[in-house]
PDB file of C-alpha atoms in Angstrom:
ATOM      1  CA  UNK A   1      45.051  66.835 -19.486  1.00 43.00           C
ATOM      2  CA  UNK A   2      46.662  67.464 -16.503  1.00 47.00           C
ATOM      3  CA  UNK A   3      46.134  67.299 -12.480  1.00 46.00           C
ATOM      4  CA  UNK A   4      43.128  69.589 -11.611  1.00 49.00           C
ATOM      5  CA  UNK A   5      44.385  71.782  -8.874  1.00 53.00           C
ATOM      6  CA  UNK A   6      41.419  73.118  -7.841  1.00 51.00           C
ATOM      7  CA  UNK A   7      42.618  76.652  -6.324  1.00 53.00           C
ATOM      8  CA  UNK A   8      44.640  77.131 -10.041  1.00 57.00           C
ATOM      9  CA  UNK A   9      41.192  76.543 -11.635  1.00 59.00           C
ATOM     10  CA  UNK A  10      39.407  78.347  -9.206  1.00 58.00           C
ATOM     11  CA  UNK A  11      41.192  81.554 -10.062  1.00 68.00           C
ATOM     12  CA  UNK A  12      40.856  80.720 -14.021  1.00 71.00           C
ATOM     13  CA  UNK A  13      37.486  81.104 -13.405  1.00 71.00           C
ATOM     14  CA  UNK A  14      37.634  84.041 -11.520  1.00 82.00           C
ATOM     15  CA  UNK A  15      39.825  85.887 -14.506  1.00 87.00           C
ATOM     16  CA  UNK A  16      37.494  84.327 -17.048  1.00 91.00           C
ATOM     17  CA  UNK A  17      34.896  85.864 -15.294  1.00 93.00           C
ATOM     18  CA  UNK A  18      36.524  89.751 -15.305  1.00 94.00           C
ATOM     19  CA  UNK A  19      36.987  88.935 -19.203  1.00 95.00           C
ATOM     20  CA  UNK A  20      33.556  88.031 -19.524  1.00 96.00           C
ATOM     21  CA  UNK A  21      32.653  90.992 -17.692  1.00 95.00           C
ATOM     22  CA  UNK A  22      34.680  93.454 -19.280  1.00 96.00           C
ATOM     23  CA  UNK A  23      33.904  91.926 -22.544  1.00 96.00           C
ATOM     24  CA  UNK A  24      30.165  92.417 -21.808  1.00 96.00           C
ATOM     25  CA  UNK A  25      29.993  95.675 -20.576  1.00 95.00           C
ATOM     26  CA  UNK A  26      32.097  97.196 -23.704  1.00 94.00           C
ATOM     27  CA  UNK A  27      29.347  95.663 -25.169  1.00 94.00           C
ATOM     28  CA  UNK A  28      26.709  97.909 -23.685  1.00 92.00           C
ATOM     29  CA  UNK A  29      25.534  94.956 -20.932  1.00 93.00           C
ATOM     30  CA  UNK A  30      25.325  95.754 -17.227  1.00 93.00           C
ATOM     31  CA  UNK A  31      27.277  92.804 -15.651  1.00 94.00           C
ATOM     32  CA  UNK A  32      27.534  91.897 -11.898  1.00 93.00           C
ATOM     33  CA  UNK A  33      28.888  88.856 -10.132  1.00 93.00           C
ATOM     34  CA  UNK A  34      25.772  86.627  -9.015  1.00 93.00           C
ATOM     35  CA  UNK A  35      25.285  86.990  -5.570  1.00 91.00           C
ATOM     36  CA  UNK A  36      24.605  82.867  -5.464  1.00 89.00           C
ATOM     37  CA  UNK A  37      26.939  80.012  -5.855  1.00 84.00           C
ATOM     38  CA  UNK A  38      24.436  78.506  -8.601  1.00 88.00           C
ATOM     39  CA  UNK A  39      25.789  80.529 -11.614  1.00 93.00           C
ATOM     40  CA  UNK A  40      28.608  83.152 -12.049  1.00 93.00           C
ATOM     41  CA  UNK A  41      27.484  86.191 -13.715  1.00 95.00           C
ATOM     42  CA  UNK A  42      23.605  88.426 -13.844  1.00 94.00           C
ATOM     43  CA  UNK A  43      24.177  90.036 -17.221  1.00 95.00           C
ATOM     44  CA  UNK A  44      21.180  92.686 -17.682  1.00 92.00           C
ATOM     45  CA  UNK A  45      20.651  94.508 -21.558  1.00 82.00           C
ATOM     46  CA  UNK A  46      19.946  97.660 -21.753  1.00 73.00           C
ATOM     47  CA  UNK A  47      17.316  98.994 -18.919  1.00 70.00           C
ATOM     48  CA  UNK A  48      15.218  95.896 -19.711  1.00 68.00           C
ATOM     49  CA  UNK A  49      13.488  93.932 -17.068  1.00 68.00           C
ATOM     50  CA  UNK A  50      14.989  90.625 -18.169  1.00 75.00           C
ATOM     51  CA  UNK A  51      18.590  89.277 -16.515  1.00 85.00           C
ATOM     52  CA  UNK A  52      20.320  86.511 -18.101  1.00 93.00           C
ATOM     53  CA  UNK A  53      22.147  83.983 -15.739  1.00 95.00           C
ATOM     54  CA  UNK A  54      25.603  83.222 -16.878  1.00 96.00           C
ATOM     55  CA  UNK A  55      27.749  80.094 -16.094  1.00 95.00           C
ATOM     56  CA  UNK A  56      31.648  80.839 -16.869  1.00 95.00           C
ATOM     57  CA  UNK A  57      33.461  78.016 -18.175  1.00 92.00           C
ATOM     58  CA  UNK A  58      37.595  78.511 -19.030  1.00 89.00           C
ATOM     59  CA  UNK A  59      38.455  75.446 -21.134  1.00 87.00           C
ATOM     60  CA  UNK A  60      42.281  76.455 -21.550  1.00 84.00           C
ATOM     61  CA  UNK A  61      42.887  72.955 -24.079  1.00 86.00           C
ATOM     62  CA  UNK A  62      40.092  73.191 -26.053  1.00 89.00           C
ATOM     63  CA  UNK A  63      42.426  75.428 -28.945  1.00 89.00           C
ATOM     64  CA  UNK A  64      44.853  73.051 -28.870  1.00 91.00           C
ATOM     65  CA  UNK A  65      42.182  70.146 -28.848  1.00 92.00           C
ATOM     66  CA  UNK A  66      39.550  71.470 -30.636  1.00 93.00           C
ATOM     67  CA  UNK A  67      36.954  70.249 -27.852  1.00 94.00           C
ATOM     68  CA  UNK A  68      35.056  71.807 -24.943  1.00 93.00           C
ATOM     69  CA  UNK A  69      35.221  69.449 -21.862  1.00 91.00           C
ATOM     70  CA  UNK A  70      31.216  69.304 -20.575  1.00 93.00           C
ATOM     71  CA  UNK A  71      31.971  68.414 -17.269  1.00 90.00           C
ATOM     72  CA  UNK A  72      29.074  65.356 -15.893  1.00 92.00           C
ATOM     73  CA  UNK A  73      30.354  64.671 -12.396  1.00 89.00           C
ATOM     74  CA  UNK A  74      33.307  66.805 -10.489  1.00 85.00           C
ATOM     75  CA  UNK A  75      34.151  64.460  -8.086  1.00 81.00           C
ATOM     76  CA  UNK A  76      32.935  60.558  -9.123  1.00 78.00           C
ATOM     77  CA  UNK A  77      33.339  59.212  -5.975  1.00 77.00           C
ATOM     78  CA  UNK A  78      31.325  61.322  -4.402  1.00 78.00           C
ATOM     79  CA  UNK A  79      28.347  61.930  -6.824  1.00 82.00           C
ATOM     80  CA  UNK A  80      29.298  65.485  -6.823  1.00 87.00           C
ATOM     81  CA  UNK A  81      27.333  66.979 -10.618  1.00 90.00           C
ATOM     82  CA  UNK A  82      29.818  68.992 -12.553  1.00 89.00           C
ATOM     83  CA  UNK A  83      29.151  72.850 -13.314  1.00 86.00           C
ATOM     84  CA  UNK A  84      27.370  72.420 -16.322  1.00 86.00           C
ATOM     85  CA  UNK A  85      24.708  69.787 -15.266  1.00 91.00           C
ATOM     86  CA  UNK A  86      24.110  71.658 -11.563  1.00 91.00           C
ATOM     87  CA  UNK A  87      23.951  75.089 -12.527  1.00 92.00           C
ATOM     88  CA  UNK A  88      20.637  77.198 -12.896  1.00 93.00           C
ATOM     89  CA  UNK A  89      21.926  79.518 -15.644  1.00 95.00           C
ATOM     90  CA  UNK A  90      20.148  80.978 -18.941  1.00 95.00           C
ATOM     91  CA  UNK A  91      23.803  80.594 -20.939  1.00 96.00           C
ATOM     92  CA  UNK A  92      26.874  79.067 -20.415  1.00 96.00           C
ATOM     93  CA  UNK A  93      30.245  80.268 -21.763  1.00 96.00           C
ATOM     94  CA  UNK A  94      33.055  78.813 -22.694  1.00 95.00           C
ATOM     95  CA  UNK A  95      36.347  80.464 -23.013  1.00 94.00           C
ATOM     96  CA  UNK A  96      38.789  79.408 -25.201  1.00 92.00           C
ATOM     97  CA  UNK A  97      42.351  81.177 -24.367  1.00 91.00           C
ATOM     98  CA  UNK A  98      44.003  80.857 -28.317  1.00 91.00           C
ATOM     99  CA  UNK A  99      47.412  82.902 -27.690  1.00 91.00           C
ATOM    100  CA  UNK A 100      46.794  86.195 -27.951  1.00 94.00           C
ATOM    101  CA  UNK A 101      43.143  86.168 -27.828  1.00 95.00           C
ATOM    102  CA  UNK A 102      40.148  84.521 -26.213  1.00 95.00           C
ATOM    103  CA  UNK A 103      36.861  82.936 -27.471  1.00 95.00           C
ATOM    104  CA  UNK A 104      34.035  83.346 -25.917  1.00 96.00           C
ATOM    105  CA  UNK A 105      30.819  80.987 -27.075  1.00 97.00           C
ATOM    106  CA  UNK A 106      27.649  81.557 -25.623  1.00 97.00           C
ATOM    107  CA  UNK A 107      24.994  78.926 -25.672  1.00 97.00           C
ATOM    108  CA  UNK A 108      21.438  78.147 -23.826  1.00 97.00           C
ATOM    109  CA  UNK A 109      22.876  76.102 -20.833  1.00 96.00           C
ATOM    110  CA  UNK A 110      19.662  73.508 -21.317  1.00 96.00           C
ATOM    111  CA  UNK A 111      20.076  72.984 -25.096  1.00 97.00           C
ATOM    112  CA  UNK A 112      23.939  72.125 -24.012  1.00 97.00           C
ATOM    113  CA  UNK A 113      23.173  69.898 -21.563  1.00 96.00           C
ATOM    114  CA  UNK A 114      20.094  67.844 -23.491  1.00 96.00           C
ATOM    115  CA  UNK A 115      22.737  67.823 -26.719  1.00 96.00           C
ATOM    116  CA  UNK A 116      25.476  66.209 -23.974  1.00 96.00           C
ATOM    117  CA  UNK A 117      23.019  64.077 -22.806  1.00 95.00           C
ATOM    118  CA  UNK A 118      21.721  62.595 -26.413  1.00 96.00           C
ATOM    119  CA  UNK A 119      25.529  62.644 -27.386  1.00 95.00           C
ATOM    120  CA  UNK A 120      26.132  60.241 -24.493  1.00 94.00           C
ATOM    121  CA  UNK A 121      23.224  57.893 -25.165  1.00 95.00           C
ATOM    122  CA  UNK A 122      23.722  57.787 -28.735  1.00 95.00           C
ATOM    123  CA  UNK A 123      27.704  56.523 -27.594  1.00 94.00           C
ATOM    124  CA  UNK A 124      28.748  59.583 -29.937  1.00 93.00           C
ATOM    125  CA  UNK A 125      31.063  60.863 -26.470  1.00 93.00           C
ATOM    126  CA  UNK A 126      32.735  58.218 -24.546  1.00 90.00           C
ATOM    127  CA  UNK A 127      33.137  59.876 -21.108  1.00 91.00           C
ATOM    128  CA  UNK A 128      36.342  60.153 -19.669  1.00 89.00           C
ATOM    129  CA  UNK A 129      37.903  60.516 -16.286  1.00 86.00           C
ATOM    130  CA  UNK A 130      40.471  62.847 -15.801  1.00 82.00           C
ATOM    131  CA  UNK A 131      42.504  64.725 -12.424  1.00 73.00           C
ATOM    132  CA  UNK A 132      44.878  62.784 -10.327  1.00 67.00           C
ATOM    133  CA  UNK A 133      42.752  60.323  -9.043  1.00 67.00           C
ATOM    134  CA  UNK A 134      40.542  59.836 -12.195  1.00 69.00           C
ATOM    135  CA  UNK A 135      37.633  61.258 -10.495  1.00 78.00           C
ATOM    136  CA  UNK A 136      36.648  64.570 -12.751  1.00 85.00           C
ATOM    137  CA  UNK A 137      34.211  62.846 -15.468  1.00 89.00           C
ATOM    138  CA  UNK A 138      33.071  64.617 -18.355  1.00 92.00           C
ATOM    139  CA  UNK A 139      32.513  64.631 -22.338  1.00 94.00           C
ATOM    140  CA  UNK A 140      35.089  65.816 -25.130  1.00 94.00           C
ATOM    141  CA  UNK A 141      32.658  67.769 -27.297  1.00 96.00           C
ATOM    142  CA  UNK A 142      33.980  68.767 -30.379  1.00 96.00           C
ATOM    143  CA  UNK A 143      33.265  72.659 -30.603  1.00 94.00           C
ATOM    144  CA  UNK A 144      32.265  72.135 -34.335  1.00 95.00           C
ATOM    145  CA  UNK A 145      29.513  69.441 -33.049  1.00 96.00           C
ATOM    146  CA  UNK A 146      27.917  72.623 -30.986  1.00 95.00           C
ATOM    147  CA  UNK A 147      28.580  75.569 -33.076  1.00 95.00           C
ATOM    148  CA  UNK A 148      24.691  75.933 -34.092  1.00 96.00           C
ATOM    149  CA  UNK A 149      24.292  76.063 -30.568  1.00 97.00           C
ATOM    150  CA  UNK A 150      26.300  79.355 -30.338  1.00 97.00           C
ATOM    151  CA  UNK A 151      24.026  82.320 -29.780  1.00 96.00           C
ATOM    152  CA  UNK A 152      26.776  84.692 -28.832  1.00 96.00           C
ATOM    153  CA  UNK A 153      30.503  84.511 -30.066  1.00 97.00           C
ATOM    154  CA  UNK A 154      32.868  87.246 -29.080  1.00 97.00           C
ATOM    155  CA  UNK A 155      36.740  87.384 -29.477  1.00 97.00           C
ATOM    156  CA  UNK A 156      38.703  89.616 -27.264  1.00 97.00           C
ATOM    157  CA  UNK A 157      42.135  90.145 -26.527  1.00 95.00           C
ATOM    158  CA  UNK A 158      43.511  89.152 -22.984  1.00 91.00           C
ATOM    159  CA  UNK A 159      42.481  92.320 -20.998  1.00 91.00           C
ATOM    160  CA  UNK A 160      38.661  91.561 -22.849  1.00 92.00           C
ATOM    161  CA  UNK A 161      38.814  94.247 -25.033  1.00 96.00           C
ATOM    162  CA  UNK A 162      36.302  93.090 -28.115  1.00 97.00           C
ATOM    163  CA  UNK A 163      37.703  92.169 -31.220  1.00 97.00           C
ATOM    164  CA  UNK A 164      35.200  90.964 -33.238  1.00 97.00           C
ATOM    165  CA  UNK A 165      31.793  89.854 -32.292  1.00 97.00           C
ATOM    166  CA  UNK A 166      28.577  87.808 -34.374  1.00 97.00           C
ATOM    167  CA  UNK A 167      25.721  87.040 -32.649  1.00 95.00           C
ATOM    168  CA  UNK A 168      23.422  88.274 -29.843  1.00 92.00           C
ATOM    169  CA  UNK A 169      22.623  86.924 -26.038  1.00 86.00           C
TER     170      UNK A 169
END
């Protein structure tokens, strides 16, 4: 992996958040950006009461690795909590840019973290520091280790127009 650079990954997030958007409202979802810093995206189905809190994650290695990283702690030194653990959102997504086209995987945020958590107890992920000062630490998950997780997976080219889709929210 290389040097986080966190105003490069802070506007990876922000396009993986227009995909996710786009993606979601071809879908028939009414999408808006969260108007608090705990979670990205309200994403609201149909004209039903219910809004589902999103968490955008853009994991641009995991093709090319076949893992997701599950970030624990963004900054070590500090006891800062990574994204995934501090967030108070219903699903979290991760995008997986594959050349042409991106992955989306939707999962219940809490049924991610508790199978992170068990995975590190049970020594089955070895967590590992990464950034220029080795202070990012987080879990290589392989994405066929959380696939029954996966309520949601959509595939959409780079604009976000849907290619294929399985699943429901």
């Amino acid at each position: 992996m290389g040097v986080p650079d966190f105003n490069i990954d802070f506007m990876r997030g922000e396009s993986g958040e227009q995909l996710v958007r786009h993606a979601l409202t071809s879908c028939g979802f009414h999408v808006s950006k969260s108007k608090v810093l705990d979670y990205d995206l309200d994403v609201l189905e149909g004209q039903g009461p219910s809004i589902s809190k999103v968490e955008v994650k853009y994991d641009e290695v995991s093709a090319r690795t076949g893992n997701i990283f599950f970030e624990l702690l963004s900054n070590e030194l500090a006891l800062n909590l990574g994204a995934g653990l501090k967030t108070f959102s219903d699903l979290i997504v991760f995008l997986t840019p594959n050349g042409e086209t991106v992955e989306m995987r939707f999962m219940p945020t809490q049924k991610l973290i508790a199978y992170a958590i068990l995975g590190l107890i049970e020594k089955r992920y070895i967590p590992k520091r990464v950034g220029g000062n080795k202070s990012c630490m987080g879990l290589a998950i392989p994405l066929r280790n959380i696939e029954h997780l996966v309520s949601l997976s959509l595939v959409t080219d780079k604009s976000g127009k849907v290619l294929s889709r399985k699943g429901e929210l």
